[in-house]
mmCIF file of C-alpha atoms and ligand atoms in Angstrom:
data_model
loop_
_atom_site.group_PDB
_atom_site.id
_atom_site.type_symbol
_atom_site.label_atom_id
_atom_site.label_comp_id
_atom_site.label_asym_id
_atom_site.label_seq_id
_atom_site.Cartn_x
_atom_site.Cartn_y
_atom_site.Cartn_z
ATOM 1 C CA UNK A 1 10.412 -27.998 -22.371
ATOM 2 C CA UNK A 2 11.773 -28.013 -19.162
ATOM 3 C CA UNK A 3 10.255 -26.708 -16.122
ATOM 4 C CA UNK A 4 13.647 -24.765 -15.685
ATOM 5 C CA UNK A 5 13.441 -23.145 -19.557
ATOM 6 C CA UNK A 6 9.722 -22.080 -18.537
ATOM 7 C CA UNK A 7 10.193 -20.049 -15.373
ATOM 8 C CA UNK A 8 12.867 -18.679 -16.977
ATOM 9 C CA UNK A 9 11.032 -17.438 -20.059
ATOM 10 C CA UNK A 10 8.446 -16.233 -17.499
ATOM 11 C CA UNK A 11 10.407 -13.754 -15.284
ATOM 12 C CA UNK A 12 12.125 -12.805 -18.187
ATOM 13 C CA UNK A 13 8.533 -11.706 -19.401
ATOM 14 C CA UNK A 14 7.576 -10.769 -16.036
ATOM 15 C CA UNK A 15 10.491 -8.139 -15.380
ATOM 16 C CA UNK A 16 8.974 -6.136 -18.998
ATOM 17 C CA UNK A 17 6.302 -5.138 -16.751
ATOM 18 C CA UNK A 18 6.381 -1.321 -15.208
ATOM 19 C CA UNK A 19 7.982 -2.517 -11.851
ATOM 20 C CA UNK A 20 10.005 -4.410 -13.121
ATOM 21 C CA UNK A 21 11.948 -7.866 -12.035
ATOM 22 C CA UNK A 22 14.736 -7.113 -9.006
ATOM 23 C CA UNK A 23 16.805 -9.995 -9.134
ATOM 24 C CA UNK A 24 17.223 -12.356 -5.965
ATOM 25 C CA UNK A 25 17.693 -15.975 -5.060
ATOM 26 C CA UNK A 26 14.347 -15.679 -3.126
ATOM 27 C CA UNK A 27 12.835 -15.191 -6.637
ATOM 28 C CA UNK A 28 12.550 -17.998 -8.049
ATOM 29 C CA UNK A 29 11.028 -20.044 -5.140
ATOM 30 C CA UNK A 30 8.431 -17.157 -4.858
ATOM 31 C CA UNK A 31 6.947 -17.640 -8.575
ATOM 32 C CA UNK A 32 6.864 -20.858 -7.738
ATOM 33 C CA UNK A 33 4.626 -20.485 -5.328
ATOM 34 C CA UNK A 34 2.185 -18.259 -6.641
ATOM 35 C CA UNK A 35 2.766 -19.397 -9.879
ATOM 36 C CA UNK A 36 2.030 -23.510 -11.817
ATOM 37 C CA UNK A 37 4.231 -24.440 -14.620
ATOM 38 C CA UNK A 38 0.914 -24.993 -16.078
ATOM 39 C CA UNK A 39 0.308 -20.728 -15.536
ATOM 40 C CA UNK A 40 3.906 -19.746 -15.636
ATOM 41 C CA UNK A 41 3.390 -21.033 -19.594
ATOM 42 C CA UNK A 42 0.898 -19.349 -20.489
ATOM 43 C CA UNK A 43 1.149 -16.929 -19.358
ATOM 44 C CA UNK A 44 4.275 -16.048 -20.833
ATOM 45 C CA UNK A 45 3.597 -13.369 -23.323
ATOM 46 C CA UNK A 46 0.269 -12.723 -21.884
ATOM 47 C CA UNK A 47 -1.096 -8.836 -22.255
ATOM 48 C CA UNK A 48 -0.285 -6.349 -19.657
ATOM 49 C CA UNK A 49 -2.368 -4.031 -21.791
ATOM 50 C CA UNK A 50 -5.949 -4.405 -21.194
ATOM 51 C CA UNK A 51 -7.394 -7.004 -23.673
ATOM 52 C CA UNK A 52 -10.505 -7.798 -25.495
ATOM 53 C CA UNK A 53 -10.741 -11.252 -25.493
ATOM 54 C CA UNK A 54 -11.520 -11.640 -29.241
ATOM 55 C CA UNK A 55 -7.469 -9.949 -29.833
ATOM 56 C CA UNK A 56 -6.449 -12.373 -26.946
ATOM 57 C CA UNK A 57 -8.633 -15.702 -28.363
ATOM 58 C CA UNK A 58 -6.460 -15.261 -32.218
ATOM 59 C CA UNK A 59 -2.872 -14.353 -30.148
ATOM 60 C CA UNK A 60 -3.750 -17.638 -27.765
ATOM 61 C CA UNK A 61 -5.802 -19.605 -30.871
ATOM 62 C CA UNK A 62 -8.542 -20.520 -28.592
ATOM 63 C CA UNK A 63 -12.118 -20.059 -28.669
ATOM 64 C CA UNK A 64 -13.403 -17.350 -26.872
ATOM 65 C CA UNK A 65 -15.674 -19.187 -24.520
ATOM 66 C CA UNK A 66 -12.691 -21.911 -23.697
ATOM 67 C CA UNK A 67 -10.726 -18.700 -23.272
ATOM 68 C CA UNK A 68 -13.012 -16.862 -21.208
ATOM 69 C CA UNK A 69 -13.392 -19.875 -18.644
ATOM 70 C CA UNK A 70 -9.453 -20.219 -18.530
ATOM 71 C CA UNK A 71 -9.110 -16.129 -18.180
ATOM 72 C CA UNK A 72 -11.379 -16.619 -15.159
ATOM 73 C CA UNK A 73 -9.565 -18.492 -13.130
ATOM 74 C CA UNK A 74 -6.494 -16.551 -13.180
ATOM 75 C CA UNK A 75 -8.305 -13.317 -12.328
ATOM 76 C CA UNK A 76 -10.076 -15.235 -9.641
ATOM 77 C CA UNK A 77 -6.778 -16.077 -8.193
ATOM 78 C CA UNK A 78 -5.958 -12.386 -8.277
ATOM 79 C CA UNK A 79 -3.144 -12.955 -11.286
ATOM 80 C CA UNK A 80 -5.399 -11.255 -14.796
ATOM 81 C CA UNK A 81 -7.206 -8.207 -14.740
ATOM 82 C CA UNK A 82 -10.516 -8.202 -15.833
ATOM 83 C CA UNK A 83 -13.294 -5.269 -16.575
ATOM 84 C CA UNK A 84 -15.570 -4.951 -18.989
ATOM 85 C CA UNK A 85 -14.977 -1.318 -20.955
ATOM 86 C CA UNK A 86 -16.304 -0.269 -24.604
ATOM 87 C CA UNK A 87 -18.914 -2.941 -25.199
ATOM 88 C CA UNK A 88 -15.867 -6.191 -24.441
ATOM 89 C CA UNK A 89 -14.245 -8.553 -21.683
ATOM 90 C CA UNK A 90 -11.072 -7.927 -21.108
ATOM 91 C CA UNK A 91 -8.087 -8.937 -19.427
ATOM 92 C CA UNK A 92 -4.627 -8.205 -18.097
ATOM 93 C CA UNK A 93 -1.997 -10.002 -17.266
ATOM 94 C CA UNK A 94 -0.794 -7.908 -13.488
ATOM 95 C CA UNK A 95 2.397 -7.442 -12.640
ATOM 96 C CA UNK A 96 4.361 -9.476 -9.961
ATOM 97 C CA UNK A 97 4.153 -6.952 -7.078
ATOM 98 C CA UNK A 98 0.203 -6.923 -8.000
ATOM 99 C CA UNK A 99 0.083 -9.967 -7.784
ATOM 100 C CA UNK A 100 2.202 -11.311 -4.989
ATOM 101 C CA UNK A 101 1.705 -7.984 -1.899
ATOM 102 C CA UNK A 102 -1.674 -7.125 -3.155
ATOM 103 C CA UNK A 103 -3.881 -9.632 -4.621
ATOM 104 C CA UNK A 104 -2.235 -12.410 -3.449
ATOM 105 C CA UNK A 105 -3.255 -11.506 0.196
ATOM 106 C CA UNK A 106 -6.137 -9.656 0.037
ATOM 107 C CA UNK A 107 -8.828 -12.245 0.347
ATOM 108 C CA UNK A 108 -7.205 -13.625 3.491
ATOM 109 C CA UNK A 109 -7.285 -16.916 2.574
ATOM 110 C CA UNK A 110 -5.882 -19.184 5.223
ATOM 111 C CA UNK A 111 -5.341 -22.447 2.786
ATOM 112 C CA UNK A 112 -2.170 -24.546 1.937
ATOM 113 C CA UNK A 113 -1.921 -22.171 -1.340
ATOM 114 C CA UNK A 114 -1.654 -18.721 0.068
ATOM 115 C CA UNK A 115 0.620 -19.908 3.535
ATOM 116 C CA UNK A 116 3.204 -21.564 0.626
ATOM 117 C CA UNK A 117 3.335 -17.751 -0.741
ATOM 118 C CA UNK A 118 3.794 -16.127 2.483
ATOM 119 C CA UNK A 119 7.699 -17.271 3.243
ATOM 120 C CA UNK A 120 8.900 -17.073 -0.215
ATOM 121 C CA UNK A 121 7.411 -13.012 -0.169
ATOM 122 C CA UNK A 122 8.313 -12.008 3.069
ATOM 123 C CA UNK A 123 11.918 -13.060 1.718
ATOM 124 C CA UNK A 124 12.094 -11.314 -1.275
ATOM 125 C CA UNK A 125 10.555 -8.545 -0.066
ATOM 126 C CA UNK A 126 13.549 -7.605 1.673
ATOM 127 C CA UNK A 127 15.906 -8.920 -0.250
ATOM 128 C CA UNK A 128 15.076 -7.433 -4.072
ATOM 129 C CA UNK A 129 11.057 -6.823 -4.160
ATOM 130 C CA UNK A 130 12.122 -3.721 -3.045
ATOM 131 C CA UNK A 131 15.199 -2.778 -4.877
ATOM 132 C CA UNK A 132 13.358 -0.196 -7.599
ATOM 133 C CA UNK A 133 11.240 1.549 -4.812
ATOM 134 C CA UNK A 134 14.511 2.466 -3.043
ATOM 135 C CA UNK A 135 15.256 4.748 -5.908
ATOM 136 C CA UNK A 136 11.706 6.369 -5.702
ATOM 137 C CA UNK A 137 11.422 9.550 -4.554
ATOM 138 C CA UNK A 138 7.838 9.336 -4.499
ATOM 139 C CA UNK A 139 6.179 6.395 -3.185
ATOM 140 C CA UNK A 140 3.013 4.515 -3.618
ATOM 141 C CA UNK A 141 1.438 5.428 -0.838
ATOM 142 C CA UNK A 142 1.029 9.072 0.464
ATOM 143 C CA UNK A 143 0.017 9.839 4.286
ATOM 144 C CA UNK A 144 -3.391 11.400 4.455
ATOM 145 C CA UNK A 145 -3.870 12.761 8.084
ATOM 146 C CA UNK A 146 -6.392 11.796 10.338
ATOM 147 C CA UNK A 147 -9.569 14.343 9.578
ATOM 148 C CA UNK A 148 -9.873 15.093 13.444
ATOM 149 C CA UNK A 149 -6.631 15.367 14.233
ATOM 150 C CA UNK A 150 -5.656 18.486 11.773
ATOM 151 C CA UNK A 151 -6.027 22.189 13.727
ATOM 152 C CA UNK A 152 -9.289 23.255 12.977
ATOM 153 C CA UNK A 153 -9.938 26.126 10.318
ATOM 154 C CA UNK A 154 -7.682 24.724 8.469
ATOM 155 C CA UNK A 155 -7.624 24.585 4.970
ATOM 156 C CA UNK A 156 -7.140 20.871 3.565
ATOM 157 C CA UNK A 157 -6.908 19.711 -0.385
ATOM 158 C CA UNK A 158 -8.324 17.739 -1.820
ATOM 159 C CA UNK A 159 -6.169 14.940 -1.158
ATOM 160 C CA UNK A 160 -5.644 15.214 2.128
ATOM 161 C CA UNK A 161 -9.471 15.771 3.251
ATOM 162 C CA UNK A 162 -10.703 12.215 3.621
ATOM 163 C CA UNK A 163 -14.336 13.137 3.805
ATOM 164 C CA UNK A 164 -14.022 15.241 0.596
ATOM 165 C CA UNK A 165 -12.582 11.819 -0.531
ATOM 166 C CA UNK A 166 -14.764 9.039 0.278
ATOM 167 C CA UNK A 167 -17.129 11.610 -1.018
ATOM 168 C CA UNK A 168 -16.099 11.395 -4.924
ATOM 169 C CA UNK A 169 -15.887 7.716 -4.644
ATOM 170 C CA UNK A 170 -19.079 5.704 -5.693
ATOM 171 C CA UNK A 171 -18.245 2.271 -4.600
ATOM 172 C CA UNK A 172 -16.312 0.955 -1.253
ATOM 173 C CA UNK A 173 -15.189 -2.537 -0.593
ATOM 174 C CA UNK A 174 -12.522 -3.729 2.018
ATOM 175 C CA UNK A 175 -9.564 -6.624 2.429
ATOM 176 C CA UNK A 176 -7.612 -8.434 4.554
ATOM 177 C CA UNK A 177 -4.092 -6.188 4.902
ATOM 178 C CA UNK A 178 -2.253 -7.941 2.501
ATOM 179 C CA UNK A 179 1.407 -7.024 4.768
ATOM 180 C CA UNK A 180 0.477 -8.398 8.091
ATOM 181 C CA UNK A 181 -1.961 -11.475 6.973
ATOM 182 C CA UNK A 182 1.630 -12.277 4.769
ATOM 183 C CA UNK A 183 3.543 -12.320 8.209
ATOM 184 C CA UNK A 184 1.031 -14.239 9.834
ATOM 185 C CA UNK A 185 0.719 -17.042 7.515
ATOM 186 C CA UNK A 186 4.534 -16.770 8.049
ATOM 187 C CA UNK A 187 6.375 -19.475 11.023
ATOM 188 C CA UNK A 188 9.388 -16.784 10.846
ATOM 189 C CA UNK A 189 7.648 -13.665 11.209
ATOM 190 C CA UNK A 190 5.835 -11.680 14.244
ATOM 191 C CA UNK A 191 1.758 -11.995 14.168
ATOM 192 C CA UNK A 192 0.136 -8.657 14.341
ATOM 193 C CA UNK A 193 -2.589 -7.557 17.085
ATOM 194 C CA UNK A 194 -4.056 -4.934 14.579
ATOM 195 C CA UNK A 195 -6.734 -4.897 12.809
ATOM 196 C CA UNK A 196 -6.739 -7.423 9.790
ATOM 197 C CA UNK A 197 -10.255 -6.280 7.478
ATOM 198 C CA UNK A 198 -8.973 -2.805 7.309
ATOM 199 C CA UNK A 199 -7.419 -2.712 3.508
ATOM 200 C CA UNK A 200 -9.717 0.131 1.058
ATOM 201 C CA UNK A 201 -10.209 -0.103 -2.541
ATOM 202 C CA UNK A 202 -12.678 2.067 -4.549
ATOM 203 C CA UNK A 203 -14.601 2.443 -7.800
ATOM 204 C CA UNK A 204 -13.067 0.347 -11.169
ATOM 205 C CA UNK A 205 -10.469 -1.180 -8.242
ATOM 206 C CA UNK A 206 -12.802 -1.876 -5.939
ATOM 207 C CA UNK A 207 -15.148 -3.622 -8.822
ATOM 208 C CA UNK A 208 -12.102 -5.792 -9.966
ATOM 209 C CA UNK A 209 -11.656 -6.809 -6.180
ATOM 210 C CA UNK A 210 -15.249 -8.150 -5.358
ATOM 211 C CA UNK A 211 -16.538 -9.963 -8.690
ATOM 212 C CA UNK A 212 -12.854 -11.719 -8.396
ATOM 213 C CA UNK A 213 -13.506 -12.398 -4.624
ATOM 214 C CA UNK A 214 -10.367 -10.674 -3.309
ATOM 215 C CA UNK A 215 -12.576 -8.736 -1.522
ATOM 216 C CA UNK A 216 -16.380 -7.609 0.364
ATOM 217 C CA UNK A 217 -18.272 -4.820 -0.960
ATOM 218 C CA UNK A 218 -19.019 -2.423 2.240
ATOM 219 C CA UNK A 219 -21.211 1.028 2.372
ATOM 220 C CA UNK A 220 -19.666 4.851 2.594
ATOM 221 C CA UNK A 221 -20.674 4.293 6.623
ATOM 222 C CA UNK A 222 -19.022 0.802 7.196
ATOM 223 C CA UNK A 223 -15.689 2.850 5.452
ATOM 224 C CA UNK A 224 -15.551 5.110 8.479
ATOM 225 C CA UNK A 225 -16.059 3.022 11.224
ATOM 226 C CA UNK A 226 -13.154 1.278 9.192
ATOM 227 C CA UNK A 227 -10.899 4.089 9.051
ATOM 228 C CA UNK A 228 -11.685 5.248 12.772
ATOM 229 C CA UNK A 229 -10.856 1.304 14.242
ATOM 230 C CA UNK A 230 -7.564 2.083 11.848
ATOM 231 C CA UNK A 231 -6.610 5.199 13.734
ATOM 232 C CA UNK A 232 -7.698 4.603 16.897
ATOM 233 C CA UNK A 233 -5.674 0.712 16.649
ATOM 234 C CA UNK A 234 -2.365 3.362 15.638
ATOM 235 C CA UNK A 235 -2.483 2.724 11.641
ATOM 236 C CA UNK A 236 -1.174 4.933 9.574
ATOM 237 C CA UNK A 237 -4.041 6.242 6.996
ATOM 238 C CA UNK A 238 -1.975 6.125 3.311
ATOM 239 C CA UNK A 239 -3.613 7.232 -0.030
ATOM 240 C CA UNK A 240 -2.237 5.910 -3.793
ATOM 241 C CA UNK A 241 0.349 8.838 -4.125
ATOM 242 C CA UNK A 242 -1.302 10.908 -7.036
ATOM 243 C CA UNK A 243 -4.435 13.581 -7.460
ATOM 244 C CA UNK A 244 -6.709 11.995 -9.849
ATOM 245 C CA UNK A 245 -8.504 9.119 -8.887
ATOM 246 C CA UNK A 246 -6.829 7.590 -6.661
ATOM 247 C CA UNK A 247 -8.019 3.968 -5.600
ATOM 248 C CA UNK A 248 -6.838 3.011 -2.520
ATOM 249 C CA UNK A 249 -6.370 3.487 1.560
ATOM 250 C CA UNK A 250 -3.880 1.361 3.018
ATOM 251 C CA UNK A 251 -4.207 1.412 6.869
ATOM 252 C CA UNK A 252 -0.277 0.592 7.840
ATOM 253 C CA UNK A 253 1.827 -0.063 10.358
ATOM 254 C CA UNK A 254 4.907 0.169 11.315
ATOM 255 C CA UNK A 255 6.260 -3.486 12.238
ATOM 256 C CA UNK A 256 4.353 -5.125 9.449
ATOM 257 C CA UNK A 257 3.812 -2.835 6.512
ATOM 258 C CA UNK A 258 6.152 -3.126 3.699
ATOM 259 C CA UNK A 259 6.735 0.634 3.447
ATOM 260 C CA UNK A 260 7.666 1.151 7.320
ATOM 261 C CA UNK A 261 10.291 -1.726 6.771
ATOM 262 C CA UNK A 262 11.827 0.289 3.684
ATOM 263 C CA UNK A 263 12.536 2.985 5.790
ATOM 264 C CA UNK A 264 12.968 0.949 9.044
ATOM 265 C CA UNK A 265 15.290 -2.212 7.781
ATOM 266 C CA UNK A 266 16.287 -1.266 4.129
ATOM 267 C CA UNK A 267 16.717 3.029 5.255
ATOM 268 C CA UNK A 268 14.764 4.109 2.484
ATOM 269 C CA UNK A 269 14.584 8.009 2.947
ATOM 270 C CA UNK A 270 11.107 7.678 2.867
ATOM 271 C CA UNK A 271 8.051 5.340 4.398
ATOM 272 C CA UNK A 272 5.139 6.766 2.836
ATOM 273 C CA UNK A 273 5.609 10.363 1.292
ATOM 274 C CA UNK A 274 5.121 12.879 3.494
ATOM 275 C CA UNK A 275 1.035 15.281 3.978
ATOM 276 C CA UNK A 276 1.510 18.546 4.467
ATOM 277 C CA UNK A 277 1.258 18.333 8.397
ATOM 278 C CA UNK A 278 3.448 18.152 10.742
ATOM 279 C CA UNK A 279 2.607 17.773 14.620
ATOM 280 C CA UNK A 280 2.811 20.611 17.140
ATOM 281 C CA UNK A 281 3.079 19.767 20.953
ATOM 282 C CA UNK A 282 1.543 21.787 23.846
ATOM 283 C CA UNK A 283 4.627 20.708 26.499
ATOM 284 C CA UNK A 284 2.247 23.337 28.953
ATOM 285 C CA UNK A 285 -1.356 20.536 29.211
ATOM 286 C CA UNK A 286 1.283 17.126 28.420
ATOM 287 C CA UNK A 287 1.078 14.693 31.047
ATOM 288 C CA UNK A 288 4.283 13.425 30.063
ATOM 289 C CA UNK A 289 3.051 9.292 29.816
ATOM 290 C CA UNK A 290 4.673 8.687 26.458
ATOM 291 C CA UNK A 291 1.754 6.890 24.995
ATOM 292 C CA UNK A 292 2.840 9.159 22.014
ATOM 293 C CA UNK A 293 6.136 7.889 21.269
ATOM 294 C CA UNK A 294 5.236 4.446 22.000
ATOM 295 C CA UNK A 295 2.155 5.461 18.634
ATOM 296 C CA UNK A 296 4.684 6.914 16.517
ATOM 297 C CA UNK A 297 5.700 4.584 13.335
ATOM 298 C CA UNK A 298 8.566 7.121 12.126
ATOM 299 C CA UNK A 299 10.334 7.166 15.608
ATOM 300 C CA UNK A 300 10.057 10.771 15.399
ATOM 301 C CA UNK A 301 8.805 11.804 19.275
ATOM 302 C CA UNK A 302 11.199 11.481 21.950
ATOM 303 C CA UNK A 303 10.182 11.972 25.870
ATOM 304 C CA UNK A 304 12.928 14.366 27.417
ATOM 305 C CA UNK A 305 12.900 16.718 30.559
ATOM 306 C CA UNK A 306 11.032 19.589 30.592
ATOM 307 C CA UNK A 307 11.968 21.749 33.579
ATOM 308 C CA UNK A 308 8.782 23.858 33.205
ATOM 309 C CA UNK A 309 6.415 20.951 33.757
ATOM 310 C CA UNK A 310 3.384 21.513 36.448
ATOM 311 C CA UNK A 311 4.494 18.832 39.283
ATOM 312 C CA UNK A 312 0.787 17.659 39.745
ATOM 313 C CA UNK A 313 -0.403 17.566 36.233
ATOM 314 C CA UNK A 314 3.319 16.156 35.120
ATOM 315 C CA UNK A 315 4.992 13.472 37.859
ATOM 316 C CA UNK A 316 7.941 12.701 35.085
ATOM 317 C CA UNK A 317 8.755 16.089 33.989
ATOM 318 C CA UNK A 318 8.895 14.715 30.459
ATOM 319 C CA UNK A 319 7.543 15.332 27.704
ATOM 320 C CA UNK A 320 7.394 15.005 23.384
ATOM 321 C CA UNK A 321 10.629 16.412 21.260
ATOM 322 C CA UNK A 322 9.682 16.128 17.491
ATOM 323 C CA UNK A 323 12.716 15.674 14.473
ATOM 324 C CA UNK A 324 11.100 17.562 12.382
ATOM 325 C CA UNK A 325 12.569 15.735 9.262
ATOM 326 C CA UNK A 326 11.220 12.184 10.644
ATOM 327 C CA UNK A 327 7.690 13.384 11.149
ATOM 328 C CA UNK A 328 4.720 12.212 8.034
ATOM 329 C CA UNK A 329 2.523 14.184 9.416
ATOM 330 C CA UNK A 330 0.102 11.003 10.255
ATOM 331 C CA UNK A 331 -2.081 12.207 13.047
ATOM 332 C CA UNK A 332 -1.703 8.516 14.714
ATOM 333 C CA UNK A 333 0.175 10.237 17.895
ATOM 334 C CA UNK A 334 -2.520 13.062 18.124
ATOM 335 C CA UNK A 335 -5.327 11.336 18.379
ATOM 336 C CA UNK A 336 -5.230 9.790 21.582
ATOM 337 C CA UNK A 337 -3.412 12.202 23.580
ATOM 338 C CA UNK A 338 -5.381 11.947 26.533
ATOM 339 C CA UNK A 339 -4.566 15.720 27.503
ATOM 340 C CA UNK A 340 -5.003 17.240 24.038
ATOM 341 C CA UNK A 341 -1.784 18.386 23.855
ATOM 342 C CA UNK A 342 -0.589 17.600 20.058
ATOM 343 C CA UNK A 343 -2.088 18.749 16.847
ATOM 344 C CA UNK A 344 -1.610 18.101 13.419
ATOM 345 C CA UNK A 345 -0.864 22.334 11.915
ATOM 346 C CA UNK A 346 0.581 23.064 8.323
ATOM 347 C CA UNK A 347 3.794 22.763 7.166
ATOM 348 C CA UNK A 348 5.454 26.191 6.183
ATOM 349 C CA UNK A 349 4.440 26.609 2.532
ATOM 350 C CA UNK A 350 7.890 26.126 0.766
ATOM 351 C CA UNK A 351 7.764 22.929 3.122
ATOM 352 C CA UNK A 352 4.504 21.545 1.526
ATOM 353 C CA UNK A 353 4.376 19.429 -1.765
ATOM 354 C CA UNK A 354 1.737 17.804 -4.096
ATOM 355 C CA UNK A 355 1.395 14.079 -4.861
ATOM 356 C CA UNK A 356 1.788 13.600 -8.714
ATOM 357 C CA UNK A 357 -0.997 14.223 -11.347
ATOM 358 C CA UNK A 358 -2.323 10.848 -12.143
ATOM 359 C CA UNK A 359 -1.078 7.414 -12.310
ATOM 360 C CA UNK A 360 0.415 7.433 -14.746
ATOM 361 C CA UNK A 361 2.418 10.377 -14.174
ATOM 362 C CA UNK A 362 3.642 8.589 -10.708
ATOM 363 C CA UNK A 363 4.563 5.358 -12.786
ATOM 364 C CA UNK A 364 6.472 7.853 -15.286
ATOM 365 C CA UNK A 365 8.121 9.356 -11.834
ATOM 366 C CA UNK A 366 9.216 6.297 -10.843
ATOM 367 C CA UNK A 367 10.367 4.337 -14.153
ATOM 368 C CA UNK A 368 12.748 7.317 -14.291
ATOM 369 C CA UNK A 369 13.938 6.679 -11.282
ATOM 370 C CA UNK A 370 14.391 3.487 -11.285
ATOM 371 C CA UNK A 371 16.681 3.974 -15.009
ATOM 372 C CA UNK A 372 18.647 6.174 -12.422
ATOM 373 C CA UNK A 373 20.040 3.197 -10.543
ATOM 374 C CA UNK A 374 20.517 5.613 -7.512
ATOM 375 C CA UNK A 375 19.257 4.546 -4.511
ATOM 376 C CA UNK A 376 17.357 7.324 -1.947
ATOM 377 C CA UNK A 377 18.756 5.763 1.272
ATOM 378 C CA UNK A 378 18.851 7.641 5.021
HETATM 379 S S1 LIG B 401 0.532 -0.844 2.506
HETATM 380 FE FE1 LIG B 401 0.263 -1.164 4.664
HETATM 381 S S2 LIG B 401 -2.294 -1.853 4.653
HETATM 382 FE FE2 LIG B 401 -1.694 -1.869 2.107
HETATM 383 S S3 LIG B 401 -1.090 -4.350 2.603
HETATM 384 FE FE3 LIG B 401 1.089 -2.988 3.811
HETATM 385 S S4 LIG B 401 0.379 -2.746 6.070
HETATM 386 FE FE4 LIG B 401 -1.370 -3.521 4.770
HETATM 387 S S1 LIG B 402 0.185 11.781 24.633
HETATM 388 FE FE1 LIG B 402 -0.269 13.743 25.158
HETATM 389 S S2 LIG B 402 0.135 13.802 26.572
HETATM 390 FE FE2 LIG B 402 1.121 12.325 26.612
HETATM 391 S S3 LIG B 402 3.459 12.266 26.048
HETATM 392 FE FE3 LIG B 402 2.392 12.411 24.543
HETATM 393 S S4 LIG B 402 1.539 14.312 24.158
HETATM 394 FE FE4 LIG B 402 2.313 14.374 26.445
HETATM 395 S S1 LIG B 403 5.135 12.430 14.967
HETATM 396 FE FE1 LIG B 403 4.798 10.365 14.575
HETATM 397 S S2 LIG B 403 2.979 10.044 14.862
HETATM 398 FE FE2 LIG B 403 2.735 12.005 15.091
HETATM 399 S S3 LIG B 403 2.041 12.565 13.294
HETATM 400 FE FE3 LIG B 403 4.328 12.952 13.457
HETATM 401 S S4 LIG B 403 5.119 10.781 12.239
HETATM 402 FE FE4 LIG B 403 2.659 10.458 12.810
#
């Protein structure tokens, strides 16, 4: 079979995952950078479902021992899922979004293989990869407010309370942020100065990551320190966008995160889904420094004239004005305000939303939206 046919068949197979495979001239170079011809041929028809090794051995007509060695090597590259469930070793093919935009860069390796993948991955991201996400009402992540920025005595739902979330997890891991690392490896992209090792995963996904050298185990205390460092650096916490068993907390920045690229550069109607909070400003104590405006990843704040400003405190006579529709309720502006003139307050009842119930619910909504073909743009 020719190389062209091998990759064509493989792309056809990849297009059958939940993610689909938006077409683009950038796609083939990316797939060739991520999968060798031999891997593409071997993985065509490989089940997405987590499948016991005995079943796979039959499918591939190979001895279990020899096949296990082969599959382990592919899991170490982040191309296959691997777990031990129901008394059996299982593997499943990761969709392209996972194997490029997540596992491809989690290890933070500066080797030639990863560096070759970065430029086409960046180009495909703004030229096809997010086409189906444009139609999704619920994005992959939901804003998780910085806990200390929420107005005291507020009842916070479990999926918005980082302390309760961390209490519920049993296993904590960290990897490199794939978005920032991908840009760092690409000579055509700007490098970020924000912390890199801040991509947090938990429990089942965490075990997969550590067992396959895609990240490292950390303690709960280290997890809290990373979240604090991220918040101080102006990164937005983003939680898997479902209520039962979320497994990821991303720490995203305006200039490198694909969620914000989708909003600012591709005009998607959202970046991350909004939390049930929004910022409240207190102009009487504001000194008009503009730090909150610079830190806001959504450009939701603008400095405007404030004639009632106390001239001793606020020499510029300026204070931030909020565009409510743009605020995702992250608290990034609040946490560093030198005069505590900002706070996160709960939104009106009628404006509050809940995330989808579980990962399956999220996926079904995504598939329904992708089928509609209707892009939700600003
Ligand atoms: S979504 Fe955010 S944290 Fe996750 S990889 Fe992208 S920038 Fe990093
Ligand atoms: S950071 Fe605080 S003090 Fe500075 S402009 Fe914003 S609200 Fe005012
Ligand atoms: S104004 Fe901006 S930084 Fe502040 S909470 Fe809203 S989106 Fe976040």
